[in-house]
mmCIF file of C-alpha atoms in Angstrom:
data_model
loop_
_atom_site.group_PDB
_atom_site.id
_atom_site.type_symbol
_atom_site.label_atom_id
_atom_site.label_comp_id
_atom_site.label_asym_id
_atom_site.label_seq_id
_atom_site.Cartn_x
_atom_site.Cartn_y
_atom_site.Cartn_z
ATOM 1 C CA GLU A 1 17.843 22.745 28.597
ATOM 2 C CA ILE A 2 15.118 21.732 31.056
ATOM 3 C CA PRO A 3 15.270 23.693 34.344
ATOM 4 C CA ASN A 4 15.403 21.840 37.665
ATOM 5 C CA THR A 5 11.847 21.630 39.021
ATOM 6 C CA ASP A 6 13.164 22.019 42.586
ATOM 7 C CA GLN A 7 14.536 25.463 41.779
ATOM 8 C CA VAL A 8 11.925 26.799 39.360
ATOM 9 C CA GLN A 9 8.273 27.308 40.203
ATOM 10 C CA PRO A 10 5.796 25.746 37.724
ATOM 11 C CA LYS A 11 4.807 28.300 35.115
ATOM 12 C CA VAL A 12 2.070 28.039 32.507
ATOM 13 C CA VAL A 13 3.080 29.584 29.184
ATOM 14 C CA ALA A 14 0.419 30.221 26.561
ATOM 15 C CA GLY A 15 0.789 29.598 22.857
ATOM 16 C CA ILE A 16 3.621 27.052 22.691
ATOM 17 C CA SER A 17 4.036 24.933 19.563
ATOM 18 C CA LEU A 18 6.881 22.519 20.223
ATOM 19 C CA SER A 19 8.273 20.502 17.341
ATOM 20 C CA ALA A 20 9.695 17.161 18.438
ATOM 21 C CA LEU A 21 11.893 17.138 15.315
ATOM 22 C CA GLY A 22 14.424 19.799 14.453
ATOM 23 C CA LEU A 23 17.238 20.518 12.014
ATOM 24 C CA ASP A 24 20.240 22.720 12.710
ATOM 25 C CA ALA A 25 23.793 23.153 11.422
ATOM 26 C CA GLU A 26 24.838 19.877 13.045
ATOM 27 C CA GLY A 27 22.028 17.885 11.472
ATOM 28 C CA PRO A 28 18.586 16.594 12.483
ATOM 29 C CA PHE A 29 17.560 15.823 16.058
ATOM 30 C CA VAL A 30 14.499 14.421 17.845
ATOM 31 C CA LEU A 31 13.553 15.510 21.348
ATOM 32 C CA ASP A 32 13.562 12.684 23.840
ATOM 33 C CA ALA A 33 10.147 11.829 25.258
ATOM 34 C CA SER A 34 11.516 12.310 28.777
ATOM 35 C CA LEU A 35 12.316 15.969 28.023
ATOM 36 C CA ILE A 36 8.772 16.557 26.819
ATOM 37 C CA ARG A 37 7.495 14.698 29.881
ATOM 38 C CA ASP A 38 9.377 17.148 32.134
ATOM 39 C CA LEU A 39 7.733 20.100 30.394
ATOM 40 C CA ILE A 40 4.356 18.507 31.035
ATOM 41 C CA ARG A 41 5.186 17.795 34.689
ATOM 42 C CA GLN A 42 6.236 21.438 35.140
ATOM 43 C CA LYS A 43 2.965 22.509 33.489
ATOM 44 C CA THR A 44 4.965 24.484 30.939
ATOM 45 C CA LEU A 45 3.024 22.421 28.417
ATOM 46 C CA SER A 46 -0.628 21.580 28.949
ATOM 47 C CA LEU A 47 -3.685 20.932 26.808
ATOM 48 C CA LYS A 48 -4.654 24.602 27.057
ATOM 49 C CA SER A 49 -1.187 26.137 26.725
ATOM 50 C CA GLY A 50 0.423 24.426 23.735
ATOM 51 C CA VAL A 51 0.825 21.534 21.353
ATOM 52 C CA ILE A 52 3.567 19.059 20.532
ATOM 53 C CA VAL A 53 4.058 18.548 16.799
ATOM 54 C CA LEU A 54 5.419 15.303 15.379
ATOM 55 C CA ASP A 55 5.872 16.144 11.703
ATOM 56 C CA PHE A 56 6.733 13.153 9.505
ATOM 57 C CA ASN A 57 7.079 15.534 6.557
ATOM 58 C CA HIS A 58 9.446 17.958 8.319
ATOM 59 C CA ALA A 59 12.221 19.738 6.405
ATOM 60 C CA ALA A 60 14.612 17.198 7.935
ATOM 61 C CA PHE A 61 13.129 14.619 5.541
ATOM 62 C CA ARG A 62 14.032 16.698 2.477
ATOM 63 C CA ASP A 63 17.416 17.157 0.825
ATOM 64 C CA GLN A 64 19.091 20.527 1.205
ATOM 65 C CA GLU A 65 22.442 21.912 0.167
ATOM 66 C CA GLY A 66 25.054 19.840 1.959
ATOM 67 C CA TYR A 67 22.412 17.686 3.632
ATOM 68 C CA ASN A 68 21.370 14.180 2.467
ATOM 69 C CA ALA A 69 17.980 13.481 4.082
ATOM 70 C CA LYS A 70 17.944 9.844 2.970
ATOM 71 C CA GLU A 71 20.890 9.158 5.240
ATOM 72 C CA PHE A 72 18.804 9.969 8.338
ATOM 73 C CA GLU A 73 15.277 9.000 7.234
ATOM 74 C CA VAL A 74 15.000 5.552 8.842
ATOM 75 C CA ASP A 75 16.449 6.706 12.180
ATOM 76 C CA LEU A 76 14.195 9.770 12.238
ATOM 77 C CA ILE A 77 11.084 7.693 11.566
ATOM 78 C CA ARG A 78 12.000 5.266 14.346
ATOM 79 C CA ALA A 79 12.752 8.052 16.816
ATOM 80 C CA LEU A 80 9.574 10.012 16.051
ATOM 81 C CA SER A 81 7.487 6.826 16.182
ATOM 82 C CA SER A 82 8.946 6.011 19.594
ATOM 83 C CA VAL A 83 8.102 9.492 20.895
ATOM 84 C CA ALA A 84 4.544 9.177 19.506
ATOM 85 C CA MET A 85 4.046 5.844 21.263
ATOM 86 C CA GLN A 86 5.435 7.029 24.610
ATOM 87 C CA LEU A 87 3.461 10.275 24.698
ATOM 88 C CA TYR A 88 0.259 8.462 23.776
ATOM 89 C CA GLU A 89 0.575 5.284 25.858
ATOM 90 C CA ASP A 90 2.638 6.463 28.838
ATOM 91 C CA GLU A 91 1.508 10.082 29.162
ATOM 92 C CA GLY A 92 -2.026 9.640 27.833
ATOM 93 C CA LEU A 93 -1.841 12.828 25.782
ATOM 94 C CA LEU A 94 -4.748 13.797 23.563
ATOM 95 C CA SER A 95 -3.449 13.101 20.044
ATOM 96 C CA VAL A 96 -4.777 14.129 16.634
ATOM 97 C CA TYR A 97 -3.545 12.650 13.361
ATOM 98 C CA VAL A 98 -3.579 15.463 10.777
ATOM 99 C CA ASN A 99 -4.040 13.437 7.612
ATOM 100 C CA VAL A 100 -3.065 15.413 4.497
ATOM 101 C CA GLN A 101 -4.014 14.120 1.058
ATOM 102 C CA LEU A 102 -3.722 16.783 -1.623
ATOM 103 C CA ASP A 103 -5.868 16.661 -4.759
ATOM 104 C CA ASP A 104 -2.847 17.730 -6.784
ATOM 105 C CA GLU A 105 -0.724 14.637 -7.449
ATOM 106 C CA GLU A 106 2.374 16.821 -7.499
ATOM 107 C CA GLY A 107 1.527 18.487 -4.194
ATOM 108 C CA MET A 108 3.218 15.789 -2.116
ATOM 109 C CA SER A 109 6.451 14.091 -3.094
ATOM 110 C CA GLU A 110 6.502 10.375 -3.825
ATOM 111 C CA GLU A 111 8.913 9.938 -0.890
ATOM 112 C CA ALA A 112 6.435 11.605 1.467
ATOM 113 C CA LYS A 113 3.556 9.462 0.187
ATOM 114 C CA GLU A 114 5.604 6.293 0.631
ATOM 115 C CA ARG A 115 6.651 7.346 4.141
ATOM 116 C CA LYS A 116 3.020 8.008 5.063
ATOM 117 C CA ASN A 117 1.915 4.609 3.740
ATOM 118 C CA VAL A 118 4.627 2.875 5.761
ATOM 119 C CA ILE A 119 3.821 4.467 9.121
ATOM 120 C CA GLU A 120 0.071 5.154 8.933
ATOM 121 C CA LYS A 121 -1.131 1.699 9.985
ATOM 122 C CA ASP A 122 1.517 1.114 12.660
ATOM 123 C CA VAL A 123 2.030 4.618 14.085
ATOM 124 C CA LEU A 124 -0.285 7.402 12.929
ATOM 125 C CA ILE A 125 -3.561 5.558 13.544
ATOM 126 C CA PRO A 126 -2.882 3.436 16.678
ATOM 127 C CA PHE A 127 -1.184 6.273 18.613
ATOM 128 C CA THR A 128 -3.841 8.946 18.036
ATOM 129 C CA ASP A 129 -7.373 9.557 19.325
ATOM 130 C CA TYR A 130 -8.802 11.626 16.488
ATOM 131 C CA GLU A 131 -8.177 12.230 12.803
ATOM 132 C CA LEU A 132 -8.446 15.525 10.934
ATOM 133 C CA CYS A 133 -8.432 15.305 7.134
ATOM 134 C CA ILE A 134 -7.062 18.072 4.921
ATOM 135 C CA LYS A 135 -7.026 18.344 1.132
ATOM 136 C CA ASN A 136 -6.088 21.630 -0.551
ATOM 137 C CA GLU A 137 -7.434 24.000 2.127
ATOM 138 C CA GLY A 138 -3.954 25.132 3.136
ATOM 139 C CA LEU A 139 -3.194 26.187 -0.440
ATOM 140 C CA MET A 140 -6.330 28.310 -0.872
ATOM 141 C CA PRO A 141 -6.637 32.033 -0.074
ATOM 142 C CA PRO A 142 -8.521 32.767 3.177
ATOM 143 C CA ALA A 143 -12.280 32.974 2.812
ATOM 144 C CA THR A 144 -13.638 36.523 2.984
ATOM 145 C CA GLU A 145 -16.553 37.143 5.281
ATOM 146 C CA GLY A 146 -19.814 37.729 3.475
ATOM 147 C CA ASP A 147 -18.656 36.266 0.160
ATOM 148 C CA GLU A 148 -21.579 33.932 -0.515
ATOM 149 C CA THR A 149 -20.088 32.618 -3.753
ATOM 150 C CA GLU A 150 -17.207 31.131 -1.784
ATOM 151 C CA SER A 151 -19.149 30.037 1.301
ATOM 152 C CA SER A 152 -19.646 26.438 0.152
ATOM 153 C CA LEU A 153 -16.026 25.916 -0.918
ATOM 154 C CA PRO A 154 -13.527 24.271 1.450
ATOM 155 C CA SER A 155 -11.390 26.776 3.350
ATOM 156 C CA TRP A 156 -8.658 26.818 5.987
ATOM 157 C CA ASN A 157 -11.123 28.468 8.383
ATOM 158 C CA ASP A 158 -13.165 25.261 8.230
ATOM 159 C CA ILE A 159 -10.127 23.159 9.134
ATOM 160 C CA GLU A 160 -9.293 25.353 12.125
ATOM 161 C CA TRP A 161 -12.894 25.224 13.285
ATOM 162 C CA GLU A 162 -13.025 21.431 12.935
ATOM 163 C CA LEU A 163 -9.855 20.997 15.005
ATOM 164 C CA GLN A 164 -11.268 23.234 17.736
ATOM 165 C CA ARG A 165 -14.495 21.227 17.662
ATOM 166 C CA MET A 166 -12.601 17.948 18.150
ATOM 167 C CA ILE A 167 -10.635 19.285 21.110
ATOM 168 C CA ALA A 168 -13.744 20.858 22.604
ATOM 169 C CA ARG A 169 -15.565 17.521 22.498
ATOM 170 C CA ALA A 170 -12.568 15.793 24.058
ATOM 171 C CA LEU A 171 -12.723 18.236 26.991
ATOM 172 C CA LEU A 172 -16.355 17.413 27.772
ATOM 173 C CA PRO A 173 -17.002 15.278 30.857
ATOM 174 C CA PRO A 174 -18.003 11.681 29.990
ATOM 175 C CA PRO A 175 -21.779 11.366 29.453
ATOM 176 C CA ILE A 176 -23.821 9.504 32.049
ATOM 177 C CA VAL A 177 -26.693 7.328 30.869
ATOM 178 C CA GLY A 178 -30.010 8.827 31.874
ATOM 179 C CA GLU A 179 -28.554 12.193 32.887
ATOM 180 C CA SER A 180 -30.184 15.350 31.557
ATOM 181 C CA ALA A 181 -29.567 19.079 31.539
ATOM 182 C CA THR A 182 -32.120 19.552 34.315
ATOM 183 C CA SER A 183 -30.140 17.203 36.574
ATOM 184 C CA GLY A 184 -26.927 19.100 35.899
ATOM 185 C CA GLY A 185 -25.502 17.010 33.078
ATOM 186 C CA ALA A 186 -22.965 18.975 31.035
ATOM 187 C CA ASN A 187 -22.846 16.375 28.256
ATOM 188 C CA SER A 188 -26.337 14.974 27.909
ATOM 189 C CA ALA A 189 -28.476 13.957 24.956
ATOM 190 C CA ASP A 190 -31.052 16.694 25.457
ATOM 191 C CA LEU A 191 -28.316 19.349 25.372
ATOM 192 C CA LEU A 192 -26.749 17.832 22.265
ATOM 193 C CA MET A 193 -29.916 17.176 20.282
ATOM 194 C CA GLY A 194 -32.768 18.807 22.152
ATOM 195 C CA MET A 195 -35.978 17.100 23.354
ATOM 196 C CA ASN A 196 -38.296 15.893 20.423
ATOM 197 C CA THR A 197 -35.652 15.784 17.737
ATOM 198 C CA PHE A 198 -35.760 15.191 14.002
ATOM 199 C CA PHE A 199 -32.942 14.274 11.645
ATOM 200 C CA LEU A 200 -32.635 14.062 7.876
ATOM 201 C CA SER A 201 -30.967 11.017 6.336
ATOM 202 C CA LEU A 202 -28.488 11.884 3.592
ATOM 203 C CA SER A 203 -28.750 9.492 0.646
ATOM 204 C CA PHE A 204 -26.343 11.090 -1.835
ATOM 205 C CA PRO A 205 -23.390 8.939 -3.017
ATOM 206 C CA LYS A 206 -21.161 12.007 -2.565
ATOM 207 C CA VAL A 207 -21.693 14.742 0.020
ATOM 208 C CA GLU A 208 -20.756 17.486 -2.454
ATOM 209 C CA ASP A 209 -23.782 16.451 -4.570
ATOM 210 C CA ALA A 210 -25.985 17.715 -1.727
ATOM 211 C CA ALA A 211 -24.400 21.190 -1.623
ATOM 212 C CA PRO A 212 -27.084 22.959 -3.751
ATOM 213 C CA TYR A 213 -29.857 21.641 -1.482
ATOM 214 C CA VAL A 214 -28.294 21.949 1.966
ATOM 215 C CA GLU A 215 -30.006 25.205 2.932
ATOM 216 C CA GLU A 216 -33.451 23.686 2.392
ATOM 217 C CA MET A 217 -32.395 20.378 3.934
ATOM 218 C CA CYS A 218 -31.360 22.051 7.193
ATOM 219 C CA LYS A 219 -34.767 23.603 7.822
ATOM 220 C CA ASP A 220 -36.606 22.159 10.837
ATOM 221 C CA VAL A 221 -34.123 19.378 11.533
ATOM 222 C CA ASP A 222 -31.880 18.897 14.551
ATOM 223 C CA SER A 223 -29.191 16.811 12.883
ATOM 224 C CA MET A 224 -28.026 15.184 9.665
ATOM 225 C CA GLU A 225 -27.631 11.437 9.324
ATOM 226 C CA TYR A 226 -24.426 10.546 7.509
ATOM 227 C CA ARG A 227 -25.295 7.219 5.845
ATOM 228 C CA VAL A 228 -21.859 5.740 5.266
ATOM 229 C CA ASP A 229 -23.288 2.597 3.644
ATOM 230 C CA LEU A 230 -24.811 4.719 0.841
ATOM 231 C CA LEU A 231 -21.575 6.482 -0.074
ATOM 232 C CA ALA A 232 -19.732 5.647 -3.283
ATOM 233 C CA SER A 233 -16.524 5.611 -1.232
ATOM 234 C CA ALA A 234 -18.041 2.919 1.013
ATOM 235 C CA ARG A 235 -18.287 0.580 -1.975
ATOM 236 C CA GLU A 236 -14.666 1.426 -2.760
ATOM 237 C CA TYR A 237 -13.833 0.630 0.871
ATOM 238 C CA LEU A 238 -15.362 -2.838 0.462
ATOM 239 C CA GLU A 239 -13.403 -3.454 -2.728
ATOM 240 C CA HIS A 240 -10.187 -2.144 -1.192
ATOM 241 C CA ASN A 241 -10.453 -4.485 1.785
ATOM 242 C CA SER A 242 -11.732 -7.479 -0.147
ATOM 243 C CA GLU A 243 -9.626 -10.631 0.189
ATOM 244 C CA THR A 244 -9.970 -11.165 -3.570
ATOM 245 C CA CYS A 245 -8.620 -7.708 -4.435
ATOM 246 C CA ASP A 246 -5.182 -7.904 -6.024
ATOM 247 C CA GLU A 247 -2.597 -5.655 -4.344
ATOM 248 C CA GLU A 248 -1.610 -4.211 -7.704
ATOM 249 C CA ASP A 249 -5.222 -3.245 -8.479
ATOM 250 C CA LYS A 250 -5.849 -1.517 -5.166
ATOM 251 C CA LYS A 251 -6.729 2.165 -5.305
ATOM 252 C CA PRO A 252 -5.811 4.580 -2.471
ATOM 253 C CA ASP A 253 -7.508 3.666 0.811
ATOM 254 C CA PRO A 254 -10.986 5.333 0.743
ATOM 255 C CA ARG A 255 -11.073 5.706 4.554
ATOM 256 C CA PHE A 256 -9.719 9.259 4.067
ATOM 257 C CA ASP A 257 -12.620 10.154 1.775
ATOM 258 C CA ILE A 258 -15.185 8.773 4.239
ATOM 259 C CA LEU A 259 -13.753 10.912 7.042
ATOM 260 C CA TYR A 260 -13.298 13.993 4.868
ATOM 261 C CA GLN A 261 -16.842 13.911 3.489
ATOM 262 C CA GLN A 262 -18.249 13.891 7.014
ATOM 263 C CA GLN A 263 -16.247 17.038 7.776
ATOM 264 C CA ARG A 264 -17.591 18.631 4.603
ATOM 265 C CA LEU A 265 -21.185 17.769 5.529
ATOM 266 C CA ARG A 266 -20.808 19.528 8.866
ATOM 267 C CA THR A 267 -19.183 22.533 7.186
ATOM 268 C CA LEU A 268 -21.890 22.810 4.531
ATOM 269 C CA CYS A 269 -24.640 22.693 7.158
ATOM 270 C CA ARG A 270 -23.120 25.204 9.581
ATOM 271 C CA PRO A 271 -24.309 28.431 7.880
ATOM 272 C CA HIS A 272 -27.875 27.074 7.680
ATOM 273 C CA ALA A 273 -28.293 25.485 11.109
ATOM 274 C CA GLN A 274 -31.469 26.856 12.692
ATOM 275 C CA ARG A 275 -31.787 24.494 15.644
ATOM 276 C CA ALA A 276 -28.287 24.121 17.049
ATOM 277 C CA PRO A 277 -27.166 22.284 20.205
ATOM 278 C CA ALA A 278 -26.268 24.025 23.440
ATOM 279 C CA LEU A 279 -23.354 22.033 24.785
ATOM 280 C CA PRO A 280 -21.112 24.189 27.030
ATOM 281 C CA PHE A 281 -17.588 24.160 25.664
ATOM 282 C CA ALA A 282 -15.694 26.201 28.262
ATOM 283 C CA GLY A 283 -17.543 29.373 27.312
ATOM 284 C CA SER A 284 -16.921 28.853 23.604
ATOM 285 C CA ASP A 285 -19.654 28.819 20.975
ATOM 286 C CA ILE A 286 -17.579 26.554 18.736
ATOM 287 C CA ILE A 287 -20.350 23.997 18.452
ATOM 288 C CA ASP A 288 -23.377 26.227 18.946
ATOM 289 C CA ASN A 289 -23.705 26.978 15.239
ATOM 290 C CA ALA A 290 -23.240 23.416 14.006
ATOM 291 C CA LEU A 291 -25.744 20.720 13.172
ATOM 292 C CA PRO A 292 -24.807 17.422 14.899
ATOM 293 C CA ILE A 293 -24.002 14.460 12.678
ATOM 294 C CA VAL A 294 -25.495 10.992 13.198
ATOM 295 C CA TYR A 295 -22.929 8.538 11.816
ATOM 296 C CA THR A 296 -24.612 5.359 10.527
ATOM 297 C CA VAL A 297 -23.493 2.193 8.770
ATOM 298 C CA ARG A 298 -26.794 0.428 8.032
ATOM 299 C CA THR A 299 -26.648 -3.287 7.200
ATOM 300 C CA ALA A 300 -28.843 -5.056 4.658
ATOM 301 C CA HIS A 301 -31.005 -6.728 7.348
ATOM 302 C CA GLN A 302 -31.658 -3.283 8.863
ATOM 303 C CA ALA A 303 -32.897 -1.722 5.596
ATOM 304 C CA GLY A 304 -29.430 -0.596 4.583
ATOM 305 C CA THR A 305 -26.941 -1.645 1.910
ATOM 306 C CA TRP A 306 -23.925 -2.760 3.945
ATOM 307 C CA PRO A 307 -23.263 -6.530 3.644
ATOM 308 C CA ASP A 308 -24.037 -8.439 6.838
ATOM 309 C CA ASP A 309 -21.909 -11.518 6.319
ATOM 310 C CA GLU A 310 -19.011 -12.125 8.697
ATOM 311 C CA ALA A 311 -16.529 -10.058 6.695
ATOM 312 C CA GLY A 312 -19.042 -7.246 6.235
ATOM 313 C CA ILE A 313 -19.804 -7.003 9.961
ATOM 314 C CA ARG A 314 -16.110 -6.896 10.767
ATOM 315 C CA GLN A 315 -15.653 -4.021 8.323
ATOM 316 C CA MET A 316 -18.773 -2.319 9.689
ATOM 317 C CA PHE A 317 -17.108 -2.060 13.095
ATOM 318 C CA ASP A 318 -13.957 -0.720 11.430
ATOM 319 C CA LEU A 319 -16.072 2.033 9.862
ATOM 320 C CA LEU A 320 -17.778 2.768 13.188
ATOM 321 C CA GLU A 321 -14.304 3.215 14.649
ATOM 322 C CA LEU A 322 -13.711 5.831 11.953
ATOM 323 C CA GLY A 323 -16.771 7.672 13.242
ATOM 324 C CA LEU A 324 -15.290 7.780 16.733
ATOM 325 C CA ARG A 325 -11.958 9.027 15.342
ATOM 326 C CA SER A 326 -13.783 11.902 13.654
ATOM 327 C CA ALA A 327 -15.319 12.975 17.014
ATOM 328 C CA VAL A 328 -18.795 12.485 15.602
ATOM 329 C CA GLU A 329 -21.611 13.747 17.827
ATOM 330 C CA VAL A 330 -23.818 10.627 17.563
ATOM 331 C CA LEU A 331 -22.706 7.105 16.622
ATOM 332 C CA ASP A 332 -25.528 4.791 15.509
ATOM 333 C CA VAL A 333 -24.682 1.205 16.487
ATOM 334 C CA GLU A 334 -27.060 -1.607 15.559
ATOM 335 C CA SER A 335 -27.971 -4.084 18.312
ATOM 336 C CA ALA A 336 -28.668 -6.792 15.723
ATOM 337 C CA TRP A 337 -27.606 -7.446 12.124
#
């Protein structure tokens, strides 16, 4: 029950995680967007006090004793999708798509995979600002501090850190062209990269191939260039989106792998960053120990490998959009191709 705002003074409550979908003895239910809107208006929910979770793999989608999930699935998807659209378009809430793709084929049910494929293009991507990719991190034991043998392996700590980084970047004031730290700019290029900067261009087909060399690679550089056009998954992306590719021959969409590998590059570089940026994130040092990423899709006419025909350029901009969804620090956009 939502209290009357005329009778109750606005109160900020810390640490709320509100699920828009629930399941009780009477069956599943979805909170109406207007109820959530009231909580926001009352400041019971805010960006700094809580999150709203729209879980399309909630227990309400799975059969239980005396409960047939299939009977409610279509209605639940429609209701959750409607809430997602209203909160994003009408309320302008900061939204993150937590994209889970387990390595273990048996880790996610076929029903869940099918549901994800159905709603990803029409709901999960268009009604979110950012995208956080997760593989098996949630199934692994927590990393122990000081264990160097495990330091390069993916961990849940990395996922939590990456989510905080995304939100921290979203809270920054918009950058102003020509502004600098000396003129009071809180989100300026010299704060992000420093003055006289150097970056190293990554040319490995897979980011994990660079893991043994990352410590040396991070020395005396201010950022890492993530060359998307040189990735093996970029070639798979071209094949996947080719007009000549038969639907039956299509492999899983490699966009996940492109996003995930960028996260891994940042994670691998973090312990070895020697020249880190100094952006002020509300007193947090969440980004101070990270090496910024320069996200690049270099076309053939610009000494890269990405095709620069009409279809290739269209897909190049799609990949650049992926960079924005990952909250990349620097997006390299060609002025000619």
